[in-house]
Coordinates of C-alpha atoms in Angstrom, one line a residue:
M263 CA 20.4 -41.3 277.0
H264 CA 21.4 -37.7 276.1
D265 CA 21.8 -36.0 272.8
V266 CA 25.5 -35.9 271.8
G267 CA 25.9 -32.1 271.8
T268 CA 28.2 -30.6 269.2
G269 CA 29.8 -28.4 271.9
S270 CA 31.2 -31.5 273.6
T271 CA 31.6 -34.0 270.8
A272 CA 34.7 -34.3 268.8
S273 CA 34.6 -36.6 265.8
P274 CA 35.1 -40.0 267.3
S275 CA 38.0 -42.2 266.3
R276 CA 37.2 -45.0 263.9
R277 CA 37.8 -47.5 266.7
T278 CA 34.8 -45.9 268.6
V279 CA 32.5 -46.3 265.6
L280 CA 33.8 -49.8 264.8
A281 CA 32.9 -50.9 268.3
A282 CA 29.4 -49.5 267.9
T283 CA 28.9 -51.3 264.6
A284 CA 30.0 -54.8 265.8
G285 CA 33.7 -54.5 265.0
L286 CA 33.6 -55.2 261.3
T287 CA 36.9 -53.4 260.6
A288 CA 37.1 -53.6 256.9
A289 CA 33.5 -52.8 256.4
L290 CA 33.7 -49.4 258.0
A291 CA 37.0 -48.2 256.6
L292 CA 35.5 -47.3 253.2
T293 CA 36.2 -43.6 252.7
P294 CA 35.0 -41.8 249.6
D295 CA 38.6 -41.9 248.3
T296 CA 39.1 -45.6 248.8
A297 CA 35.7 -46.3 247.4
R298 CA 36.5 -44.4 244.2
A299 CA 39.9 -46.0 243.8
S300 CA 38.7 -49.6 244.2
G301 CA 35.1 -49.5 242.9
H302 CA 32.5 -51.1 245.1
D303 CA 34.1 -53.1 247.9
D304 CA 31.0 -55.0 248.7
E305 CA 32.1 -57.9 250.7
P306 CA 32.5 -56.1 254.0
L307 CA 29.1 -54.5 253.4
R308 CA 27.5 -57.9 252.6
A309 CA 29.0 -59.1 255.9
L310 CA 27.1 -56.3 257.7
I311 CA 23.9 -57.3 255.9
A312 CA 24.4 -61.0 256.8
R313 CA 24.4 -60.1 260.5
M314 CA 21.1 -58.1 260.3
T315 CA 17.8 -59.5 261.4
L316 CA 14.9 -59.4 258.9
E317 CA 13.3 -56.6 261.0
E318 CA 16.5 -54.6 260.8
K319 CA 16.6 -55.1 257.1
V320 CA 13.1 -53.8 256.7
G321 CA 13.8 -50.8 258.8
Q322 CA 16.9 -49.9 256.8
L323 CA 14.7 -49.2 253.7
F324 CA 12.6 -46.5 255.4
V325 CA 13.3 -42.8 255.6
M326 CA 10.9 -41.3 258.1
R327 CA 9.9 -37.9 259.5
V328 CA 9.9 -37.4 263.3
Y329 CA 8.9 -34.3 265.3
G330 CA 11.2 -32.5 267.6
H331 CA 14.4 -30.4 267.9
S332 CA 16.1 -33.2 270.0
A333 CA 16.5 -36.9 269.5
T334 CA 15.8 -37.7 273.2
D335 CA 14.2 -34.6 274.7
P336 CA 11.7 -32.9 272.3
D337 CA 9.0 -30.5 273.4
Q338 CA 5.8 -32.0 274.8
A339 CA 3.8 -30.9 271.7
D340 CA 6.3 -32.8 269.5
I341 CA 6.1 -35.9 271.8
D342 CA 2.3 -35.8 271.4
A343 CA 2.6 -35.5 267.6
N344 CA 5.0 -38.4 267.5
L345 CA 2.7 -40.6 269.6
K346 CA -0.2 -39.7 267.4
E347 CA 1.5 -40.3 264.0
I348 CA 4.2 -42.9 264.7
G349 CA 3.4 -44.4 268.1
V350 CA 6.8 -43.4 269.6
R351 CA 7.8 -40.4 271.8
T352 CA 11.1 -39.4 270.3
A353 CA 13.5 -39.9 267.4
A354 CA 15.5 -42.3 269.6
E355 CA 12.4 -44.4 270.2
L356 CA 11.6 -44.4 266.5
I357 CA 15.0 -45.8 265.7
A358 CA 14.9 -48.4 268.4
R359 CA 11.5 -49.7 267.4
Y360 CA 11.8 -49.6 263.6
R361 CA 15.6 -49.5 263.0
V362 CA 15.0 -46.9 260.2
G363 CA 17.9 -46.3 257.9
G364 CA 17.1 -42.7 257.2
I365 CA 15.4 -39.7 258.7
I366 CA 14.1 -36.6 256.9
Y367 CA 14.2 -33.2 258.4
F368 CA 11.3 -30.7 258.0
T369 CA 10.8 -27.2 259.3
W370 CA 7.2 -27.9 260.3
A371 CA 8.4 -30.9 262.3
H372 CA 10.6 -28.5 264.3
N373 CA 13.8 -30.2 263.3
T374 CA 15.6 -27.1 262.0
R375 CA 15.6 -24.3 264.5
D376 CA 19.2 -23.2 264.2
P377 CA 22.5 -24.7 263.1
H378 CA 23.8 -25.9 266.4
Q379 CA 20.5 -27.4 267.3
I380 CA 20.4 -29.2 264.0
A381 CA 23.9 -30.6 264.5
D382 CA 23.0 -31.7 268.0
L383 CA 19.8 -33.4 266.7
S384 CA 21.9 -35.2 264.0
N385 CA 24.4 -36.4 266.6
G386 CA 21.6 -37.5 268.9
I387 CA 20.1 -39.5 266.1
Q388 CA 23.4 -41.2 265.2
K389 CA 24.1 -42.0 268.8
A390 CA 20.7 -43.5 269.3
S391 CA 21.2 -45.8 266.3
L392 CA 24.9 -46.7 267.0
D393 CA 24.1 -47.6 270.6
L394 CA 21.8 -50.4 269.4
P395 CA 23.0 -53.9 268.8
R396 CA 24.4 -54.0 265.2
G397 CA 23.6 -50.3 265.0
L398 CA 24.3 -48.5 261.8
P399 CA 24.6 -44.7 261.2
V400 CA 21.4 -43.1 259.9
L401 CA 21.3 -41.3 256.5
I402 CA 19.8 -37.9 257.3
A403 CA 18.1 -36.1 254.4
T404 CA 16.2 -32.9 253.7
D405 CA 14.6 -30.9 250.9
Q406 CA 17.1 -28.0 250.5
E407 CA 16.4 -27.0 246.9
H408 CA 16.9 -23.2 247.7
G409 CA 14.5 -20.7 246.3
I410 CA 11.0 -21.5 247.4
V411 CA 11.8 -24.9 249.0
A412 CA 14.3 -24.8 251.8
R413 CA 14.1 -26.5 255.2
V414 CA 17.3 -25.0 256.7
G415 CA 17.0 -21.2 257.0
R416 CA 19.0 -18.3 258.2
P417 CA 21.7 -18.0 259.4
A418 CA 22.6 -20.8 256.9
T419 CA 23.3 -19.5 253.4
L420 CA 20.2 -19.4 251.2
F421 CA 20.8 -19.3 247.4
P422 CA 18.5 -18.4 244.5
G423 CA 16.3 -21.2 243.4
A424 CA 16.6 -23.3 240.3
M425 CA 14.8 -21.1 237.8
A426 CA 16.7 -18.1 238.9
I427 CA 19.9 -20.1 238.4
G428 CA 18.5 -21.1 235.0
A429 CA 18.1 -17.3 234.2
G430 CA 21.7 -16.8 235.2
G431 CA 22.7 -19.6 232.9
S432 CA 26.0 -20.3 234.6
R433 CA 27.1 -23.8 235.3
T434 CA 29.9 -22.4 237.4
D435 CA 27.3 -20.7 239.6
A436 CA 25.3 -24.0 239.9
R437 CA 28.4 -25.8 240.9
T438 CA 29.3 -23.2 243.5
L439 CA 25.8 -23.4 244.9
G440 CA 26.1 -27.1 245.3
R441 CA 29.6 -26.9 246.8
I442 CA 28.7 -24.3 249.4
A443 CA 25.2 -25.6 250.2
G444 CA 26.6 -29.2 250.4
A445 CA 29.4 -28.1 252.8
E446 CA 26.8 -26.4 255.1
L447 CA 24.4 -29.4 255.1
R448 CA 27.3 -31.8 255.8
A449 CA 28.4 -29.6 258.8
L450 CA 24.8 -30.0 260.2
G451 CA 24.9 -33.8 259.8
I452 CA 22.6 -33.8 256.8
R453 CA 24.2 -36.1 254.1
Q454 CA 21.5 -36.5 251.5
D455 CA 19.8 -33.5 249.8
Y456 CA 16.7 -34.0 247.8
S457 CA 18.0 -31.6 245.1
P458 CA 18.4 -30.7 242.3
D459 CA 15.1 -30.7 240.5
A460 CA 15.7 -32.3 237.1
D461 CA 12.2 -31.6 235.7
V462 CA 11.9 -29.7 232.5
N463 CA 9.1 -27.2 233.2
V464 CA 7.3 -26.9 229.8
N465 CA 3.9 -26.2 231.3
P466 CA 3.3 -22.6 232.6
A467 CA 0.3 -24.0 234.6
N468 CA 2.4 -26.5 236.5
P469 CA 1.3 -26.0 240.1
V470 CA 4.0 -28.0 241.8
I471 CA 7.3 -27.6 239.9
G472 CA 7.4 -24.2 238.2
V473 CA 10.3 -22.2 239.5
R474 CA 11.7 -25.3 241.2
S475 CA 12.9 -26.3 237.7
F476 CA 15.9 -24.8 235.9
G477 CA 13.8 -24.1 232.9
A478 CA 12.1 -25.4 229.7
D479 CA 15.2 -26.2 227.6
P480 CA 16.3 -29.8 228.3
D481 CA 19.9 -29.2 227.4
A482 CA 20.2 -26.1 229.5
V483 CA 18.5 -27.9 232.4
A484 CA 20.8 -30.9 232.0
G485 CA 24.0 -28.8 232.2
L486 CA 22.9 -27.0 235.3
V487 CA 21.7 -30.3 237.0
A488 CA 25.0 -31.9 236.3
A489 CA 27.0 -28.9 237.6
E490 CA 24.9 -28.7 240.8
V491 CA 25.3 -32.5 241.4
S492 CA 29.0 -32.2 241.0
G493 CA 29.1 -29.4 243.6
Y494 CA 27.0 -31.2 246.2
Q495 CA 28.8 -34.5 245.8
R496 CA 32.3 -32.9 246.0
S497 CA 31.2 -31.6 249.4
G498 CA 30.4 -35.1 250.6
V499 CA 26.6 -34.8 250.3
A500 CA 24.4 -37.1 248.1
A501 CA 22.5 -35.1 245.5
T502 CA 19.1 -36.4 244.4
A503 CA 17.8 -35.7 240.9
K504 CA 14.0 -35.6 240.9
H505 CA 11.2 -36.4 239.9
F506 CA 11.9 -39.4 237.6
P507 CA 10.7 -39.9 234.9
G508 CA 9.9 -36.1 234.7
H509 CA 7.3 -34.0 236.4
G510 CA 7.6 -30.8 234.2
D511 CA 4.5 -31.1 232.0
T512 CA 1.5 -31.4 234.4
A513 CA -1.3 -29.1 235.6
V514 CA -2.0 -31.4 238.6
D515 CA -0.1 -31.3 241.9
S516 CA 0.8 -34.9 242.9
H517 CA 0.6 -34.0 246.5
F518 CA -3.2 -33.8 246.0
G519 CA -4.0 -35.6 242.8
F520 CA -2.6 -38.1 240.2
P521 CA -1.0 -36.4 237.2
V522 CA -0.9 -38.0 233.8
I523 CA 2.0 -37.1 231.4
T524 CA 0.9 -37.7 227.8
H525 CA 4.3 -37.4 226.2
S526 CA 5.2 -40.0 223.6
R527 CA 8.2 -42.2 224.4
E528 CA 10.2 -40.3 221.7
L529 CA 9.3 -36.9 223.3
W530 CA 10.2 -38.3 226.7
K531 CA 13.6 -39.3 225.4
T532 CA 14.4 -35.9 223.9
L533 CA 12.8 -33.8 226.7
D534 CA 12.3 -35.3 230.1
A535 CA 15.1 -37.9 230.1
V536 CA 17.9 -35.5 229.1
P537 CA 18.6 -34.0 232.6
F538 CA 18.4 -37.4 234.2
R539 CA 20.9 -38.9 231.7
A540 CA 23.2 -35.9 232.5
A541 CA 22.8 -36.5 236.3
I542 CA 23.7 -40.2 235.9
R543 CA 26.8 -39.3 233.8
A544 CA 27.7 -36.9 236.6
G545 CA 27.7 -39.7 239.1
I546 CA 24.4 -38.9 240.9
D547 CA 24.1 -40.7 244.2
S548 CA 20.3 -40.9 244.3
I549 CA 17.3 -40.4 242.1
M550 CA 13.7 -39.7 243.4
T551 CA 10.6 -41.1 241.7
A552 CA 7.5 -39.2 240.7
H553 CA 3.9 -40.1 241.5
I554 CA 2.8 -39.6 237.9
M555 CA 1.4 -41.8 235.3
V556 CA 3.2 -41.9 231.9
P557 CA 1.2 -44.2 229.6
A558 CA 3.9 -44.2 226.9
L559 CA 6.4 -45.7 229.4
D560 CA 3.9 -48.0 231.3
D561 CA 0.3 -48.4 230.3
S562 CA -0.7 -50.2 233.4
G563 CA -2.2 -47.1 235.1
D564 CA 0.4 -47.3 237.9
P565 CA 2.3 -44.3 239.1
A566 CA 6.0 -44.3 238.1
T567 CA 6.9 -44.9 241.8
L568 CA 5.2 -48.3 241.6
S569 CA 6.2 -49.1 238.0
R570 CA 8.7 -51.9 237.3
P571 CA 8.9 -51.0 233.6
I572 CA 9.9 -47.4 234.5
L573 CA 12.2 -47.9 237.6
T574 CA 13.8 -51.2 236.6
G575 CA 13.2 -51.4 232.8
I576 CA 14.1 -47.8 232.0
L577 CA 16.1 -46.3 234.9
R578 CA 18.1 -49.3 235.8
E579 CA 18.4 -51.2 232.5
E580 CA 18.0 -48.6 229.8
L581 CA 19.8 -45.7 231.5
G582 CA 22.3 -47.9 233.4
Y583 CA 21.7 -46.3 236.8
D584 CA 22.8 -48.4 239.8
G585 CA 22.6 -45.8 242.6
V586 CA 19.9 -45.4 245.2
V587 CA 16.3 -44.9 244.1
V588 CA 14.2 -43.1 246.7
T589 CA 10.5 -42.7 246.4
D590 CA 8.8 -39.3 246.7
S591 CA 6.8 -39.1 249.9
L592 CA 4.5 -42.0 250.2
G593 CA 2.0 -39.8 252.0
M594 CA 1.2 -37.9 248.8
E595 CA -2.2 -38.6 247.1
G596 CA -0.6 -39.3 243.7
V597 CA 0.7 -42.7 245.0
R598 CA -2.2 -43.5 247.4
Q599 CA -5.1 -43.3 245.0
K600 CA -4.9 -46.7 243.3
Y601 CA -3.6 -48.9 246.2
G602 CA -3.8 -49.0 250.0
D603 CA -1.0 -47.8 252.2
D604 CA -0.1 -51.4 253.0
R605 CA 0.4 -52.2 249.3
V606 CA 2.3 -49.1 248.2
P607 CA 5.7 -49.8 249.9
V608 CA 5.7 -53.4 248.7
L609 CA 4.9 -52.5 245.2
A610 CA 7.6 -49.7 245.2
L611 CA 10.2 -52.3 246.2
K612 CA 9.0 -54.7 243.6
A613 CA 9.3 -51.9 241.0
G614 CA 12.9 -51.2 241.9
A615 CA 12.9 -48.5 244.6
D616 CA 15.5 -48.7 247.5
Q617 CA 14.4 -46.1 250.0
L618 CA 10.7 -45.7 251.1
L619 CA 10.2 -42.1 252.0
N620 CA 7.8 -40.9 254.7
P621 CA 4.9 -43.3 254.6
P622 CA 1.7 -41.9 256.2
S623 CA 1.8 -44.8 258.8
L624 CA 5.2 -46.3 259.3
D625 CA 3.7 -49.1 261.3
I626 CA 1.4 -50.2 258.4
A627 CA 4.2 -49.8 255.8
W628 CA 6.9 -51.5 257.9
N629 CA 4.7 -54.5 258.8
A630 CA 3.5 -54.7 255.2
V631 CA 7.1 -55.2 253.9
L632 CA 7.9 -57.6 256.7
Q633 CA 4.8 -59.7 255.9
A634 CA 5.6 -59.6 252.1
V635 CA 8.9 -61.2 252.8
R636 CA 7.5 -63.7 255.3
G637 CA 4.7 -64.6 252.8
G638 CA 7.1 -65.0 249.9
E639 CA 5.9 -62.0 247.8
L640 CA 9.3 -60.3 248.3
T641 CA 12.5 -62.2 248.8
E642 CA 15.1 -61.4 251.5
A643 CA 17.6 -61.2 248.6
R644 CA 15.5 -58.4 247.0
L645 CA 15.8 -56.4 250.3
D646 CA 19.5 -57.1 250.4
E647 CA 20.0 -55.5 246.9
S648 CA 18.5 -52.3 248.2
I649 CA 20.3 -52.4 251.5
L650 CA 23.6 -52.9 249.7
R651 CA 23.0 -49.8 247.6
I652 CA 22.1 -47.8 250.8
L653 CA 25.2 -49.0 252.6
R654 CA 27.4 -48.2 249.7
L655 CA 26.1 -44.7 249.8
K656 CA 26.6 -44.4 253.6
A657 CA 30.1 -45.7 253.1
K658 CA 30.9 -43.3 250.3
L659 CA 29.6 -40.3 252.4
G660 CA 31.9 -41.3 255.3
L661 CA 29.0 -42.1 257.6
L662 CA 30.4 -45.5 258.5
D663 CA 33.7 -43.8 259.4
R664 CA 32.7 -40.5 260.9
P665 CA 29.0 -40.2 261.6
Y666 CA 29.2 -37.3 264.0
V667 CA 29.6 -33.5 263.5
T668 CA 31.2 -30.9 265.7
S669 CA 30.3 -27.4 267.0
G670 CA 33.5 -26.1 265.5
G671 CA 32.5 -27.4 262.1
V672 CA 29.2 -25.6 262.3
D673 CA 30.9 -22.3 263.2
R674 CA 33.6 -22.6 260.5
T675 CA 31.1 -23.5 257.7
V676 CA 27.5 -22.4 258.1
G677 CA 26.5 -19.0 256.9
T678 CA 30.0 -17.6 256.8
P679 CA 30.5 -14.1 255.3
A680 CA 32.2 -15.6 252.3
H681 CA 29.3 -18.0 251.6
L682 CA 26.8 -15.1 252.0
R683 CA 28.7 -13.0 249.6
A684 CA 28.8 -15.8 247.1
A685 CA 25.0 -16.1 247.3
D686 CA 24.6 -12.4 246.6
R687 CA 27.0 -12.5 243.7
I688 CA 25.1 -15.4 242.1
A689 CA 21.7 -13.6 242.7
D690 CA 23.0 -10.5 240.9
R691 CA 23.3 -12.6 237.7
T692 CA 19.8 -13.9 237.8
T693 CA 17.3 -10.9 237.9
T694 CA 15.6 -10.6 234.5
L695 CA 14.4 -7.3 233.1
L696 CA 11.5 -7.9 230.8
V697 CA 9.9 -4.4 230.3
N698 CA 11.6 -1.0 230.6
A699 CA 9.4 1.6 229.0
R700 CA 11.0 4.9 228.2
G701 CA 14.2 3.8 230.1
L702 CA 12.6 4.2 233.5
L703 CA 15.1 1.8 235.1
P704 CA 17.5 2.2 236.7
L705 CA 15.5 4.4 239.0
S706 CA 17.2 7.6 240.1
R707 CA 17.2 8.7 243.7
R708 CA 17.1 12.3 242.5
T709 CA 14.0 12.0 240.4
H710 CA 12.2 9.3 242.3
P711 CA 13.3 9.4 245.9
R712 CA 10.1 8.3 247.5
L713 CA 8.9 4.7 246.7
L714 CA 5.8 2.8 247.7
V715 CA 6.3 -1.0 247.8
V716 CA 3.0 -2.9 247.6
G717 CA 1.8 -6.3 246.5
A718 CA 1.7 -10.0 247.4
D719 CA 3.2 -11.2 250.7
P720 CA 3.1 -15.0 250.4
A721 CA 4.4 -16.8 253.5
S722 CA 8.2 -16.5 253.4
P723 CA 10.2 -19.6 252.6
S724 CA 11.9 -21.1 255.6
G725 CA 14.2 -18.9 257.6
T726 CA 14.0 -15.8 255.5
D727 CA 13.3 -12.3 256.8
G728 CA 10.0 -11.6 255.0
P729 CA 7.5 -10.5 254.2
P730 CA 8.5 -9.7 250.7
T731 CA 7.2 -6.1 250.5
T732 CA 9.1 -5.3 253.7
V733 CA 12.3 -7.0 252.4
L734 CA 12.1 -5.0 249.1
A735 CA 11.3 -1.7 250.9
N736 CA 14.2 -2.2 253.4
A737 CA 16.6 -3.1 250.6
L738 CA 15.6 0.0 248.5
T739 CA 15.9 2.2 251.6
G740 CA 19.3 0.8 252.2
L741 CA 20.2 1.9 248.6
G742 CA 19.3 5.5 249.3
F743 CA 15.6 5.7 248.6
T744 CA 12.8 6.3 251.1
A745 CA 10.7 3.2 250.6
T746 CA 7.4 2.4 252.5
A747 CA 5.9 -1.1 252.5
L748 CA 2.2 -1.8 252.2
S749 CA 1.1 -5.4 251.9
T750 CA -1.9 -5.9 249.7
G751 CA -1.8 -9.7 249.4
T752 CA -2.1 -12.3 246.6
A753 CA -5.8 -11.5 246.3
P754 CA -6.1 -7.8 247.2
S755 CA -9.5 -6.6 248.4
K756 CA -11.2 -3.4 247.1
A757 CA -10.2 -1.8 250.4
A758 CA -6.6 -2.9 250.1
I759 CA -6.4 -1.6 246.6
A760 CA -8.0 1.7 247.7
R761 CA -5.3 2.0 250.5
A762 CA -2.6 1.4 248.0
V763 CA -3.9 4.0 245.5
T764 CA -4.1 6.6 248.3
A765 CA -0.6 5.8 249.5
A766 CA 0.7 6.1 245.9
G767 CA -0.2 9.8 246.1
D768 CA 2.8 10.4 248.3
A769 CA 5.2 8.4 246.3
D770 CA 7.3 9.2 243.2
A771 CA 7.1 5.6 241.9
V772 CA 5.4 2.3 242.9
V773 CA 7.0 -1.1 243.1
V774 CA 4.4 -4.0 243.0
G775 CA 5.4 -7.5 244.0
T776 CA 3.2 -9.9 241.9
Y777 CA 2.6 -13.5 242.5
N778 CA 1.2 -15.9 239.8
V779 CA -1.1 -13.4 238.3
G780 CA -4.0 -15.0 236.4
A781 CA -6.5 -13.5 234.0
A782 CA -9.1 -12.9 236.7
S783 CA -6.7 -12.0 239.4
P784 CA -7.4 -8.9 241.5
Q785 CA -3.7 -8.3 241.3
R786 CA -4.4 -7.0 237.8
T787 CA -7.0 -4.6 239.2
L788 CA -4.4 -3.3 241.7
V789 CA -1.9 -2.7 239.0
D790 CA -4.4 -1.0 236.7
Q791 CA -5.6 1.4 239.4
L792 CA -2.0 2.2 240.4
L793 CA -1.3 3.0 236.8
A794 CA -4.3 5.3 236.7
T795 CA -2.6 7.5 239.3
G796 CA 0.0 8.5 236.7
K797 CA 2.8 7.3 238.9
P798 CA 5.4 5.0 237.3
V799 CA 4.7 1.3 238.2
I800 CA 7.4 -1.3 238.4
A801 CA 6.3 -4.9 238.7
V802 CA 8.5 -7.5 240.3
A803 CA 7.2 -11.1 239.6
V804 CA 8.2 -12.8 242.8
R805 CA 7.4 -16.3 241.6
N806 CA 6.6 -17.4 238.1
P807 CA 7.9 -15.0 235.3
Y808 CA 4.7 -15.5 233.4
D809 CA 3.1 -12.6 235.3
V810 CA 4.4 -10.1 232.7
A811 CA 1.9 -11.4 230.1
Q812 CA -1.0 -10.3 232.3
L813 CA 0.5 -6.8 233.0
P814 CA 1.0 -5.3 229.5
E815 CA 0.8 -1.6 230.7
V816 CA 3.4 -1.6 233.4
D817 CA 6.3 0.8 233.0
A818 CA 8.9 -1.8 234.0
C819 CA 8.8 -5.5 234.9
L820 CA 11.4 -7.7 236.4
A821 CA 11.4 -11.4 237.3
S822 CA 13.1 -12.5 240.5
Y823 CA 11.8 -16.1 240.4
S824 CA 11.3 -16.3 244.1
W825 CA 10.5 -14.1 247.1
T826 CA 13.5 -15.1 249.2
D827 CA 15.6 -12.4 250.7
V828 CA 18.6 -13.1 248.5
E829 CA 16.6 -12.7 245.3
L830 CA 14.6 -9.7 246.4
R831 CA 17.7 -7.8 247.5
A832 CA 19.2 -8.6 244.0
A833 CA 16.1 -7.2 242.3
A834 CA 16.4 -4.0 244.5
R835 CA 20.0 -3.6 243.3
V836 CA 18.8 -3.9 239.7
I837 CA 16.0 -1.3 240.3
A838 CA 18.5 1.1 241.9
G839 CA 21.2 0.5 239.2
R840 CA 23.8 -0.9 241.6
V841 CA 24.0 -3.9 239.3
R842 CA 22.7 -4.3 235.7
P843 CA 20.2 -6.9 234.9
R844 CA 21.9 -10.0 233.4
G845 CA 19.2 -12.7 233.7
R846 CA 17.7 -14.2 230.6
L847 CA 14.4 -16.1 230.5
P848 CA 14.9 -19.9 231.0
V849 CA 11.3 -20.5 229.9
P850 CA 9.1 -18.9 227.2
V851 CA 6.3 -16.5 228.2
Q852 CA 3.2 -16.9 226.0
R853 CA 0.7 -14.2 225.2
A854 CA -2.2 -13.9 227.7
D855 CA -4.7 -13.5 224.9
D856 CA -3.2 -16.1 222.6
P857 CA -1.2 -18.8 224.4
A858 CA -0.1 -20.3 221.0
Q859 CA 2.0 -17.2 220.5
V860 CA 5.2 -16.5 222.4
L861 CA 5.5 -13.1 223.9
Y862 CA 9.0 -13.4 225.2
P863 CA 11.2 -16.4 224.1
I864 CA 13.7 -18.3 226.0
G865 CA 16.8 -16.2 226.3
Y866 CA 15.0 -12.9 226.3
G867 CA 16.1 -10.2 228.8
L868 CA 16.9 -6.5 228.7
S869 CA 19.9 -4.8 230.3
Y870 CA 21.2 -1.3 230.9

């Protein structure tokens, strides 16, 4: 079997796909338009379900990772990784053995090298599934939030992340982001995006959400979530609001621990629930669960992912949501601490989840669900409920009609000049100027021609140029300055600080990229020693905007909300005066010496 290459694959006629899916004509003629016009036409889909074996039904519930750039011919290292983790060699073997209903793409799994390769992989996955008896198309998903979480990189269009969009405050921009990003994902064969983040980030110490959230004001977050959902879904990609019931007020990362949210039920209703309600009103196709405990909503001690009172009682019954519920990754510690890996998928289904995402061992999870049905703990009818929701979504997205993508579609859609210009225009509305002592900015090329760019160089988000100091220096050089980059890191050593101070002697001003500066951070020492040289110091907070509270003496401070190229280039244009700063804080910044006091409120931002 060969991957169906985009270069040679035209979209097949419906007759071709019908033959591959057992010839159920009516079942596979559901386009998004006909589905909207007639509501759910479930009978043909129920007929599909009735033909499935129990093993096929169990597989349809899982969304699984797989290593490799090709569905049938991955590199040997990826074959080895697949054998070790999944017991199969390739994506095609994964589908044949477990009949999985979904696959999730990751950069680290080598799924996303370049657009044509991604499209070929998607087509290879679809062919592998459709060639099987009663084969169904696969729902391919990824985490393309933009900002600091993106699995598909350049030359695809990369947009500012959620908190930057929150700083811009434009629902039109959020909708445009969703529309363009959705069109590019669809051209690659990716039909489900685990975005937008609907969490309200009210905890500055939140280690896992932070700038992935639109902000701290629930109504503002709700408006941007709904707008982005609308953009994605108009492009034929399922958006996914996450992480229900709300992950914005935690100091624990659920990848590594088990967060507890102590909000009262009333506070939850007026804070965390607001963006999810807006997403549901906007017709959201899928909602992702959180591995967090919320005692006010369920006092059993279970994570929300495994909580029937939360997923069924609140999300389904109280909020009236009947779309697909996907768990967050079942490999995360937050969901594994209380129960074994064999219990987690069964309990998630009993709670009300539909899709089981990325279990640490698919074999254990798949067999656990199978045995739960055979042993009577789960009914086959319960599985059918979830499979029906999944098939409705596949039908709505056109997967049952046209599962393949084309090379021409990639070339026409992905990373086009018009899309890249739109990303830059949106970024220009997000940079937030927080400090501008003595009107230092915009910086003049005549008075400050030589710039030193130092600071943190965290690993660049997927597919960006990086490192951040180099991107900033190159952007400023392109704007007429002579800028030199010197990486000092997120925890600069005394030697690195000394090198930066020496280099500052030859500069007219210094730009420092800061990254999550804490009270004891050596980044503060770096800034203090640079200030002692007498040279103007401009700080650019390249992740959380809270850095400004730790840097009271800087001459100027901007927040870019991420260290992706599109946001750093926008910050450079603001520094150079090519665009004026228009971003406004979407979160409050508390004083470093007295966190009970707000230093800069929501909505704060200077301009020229």
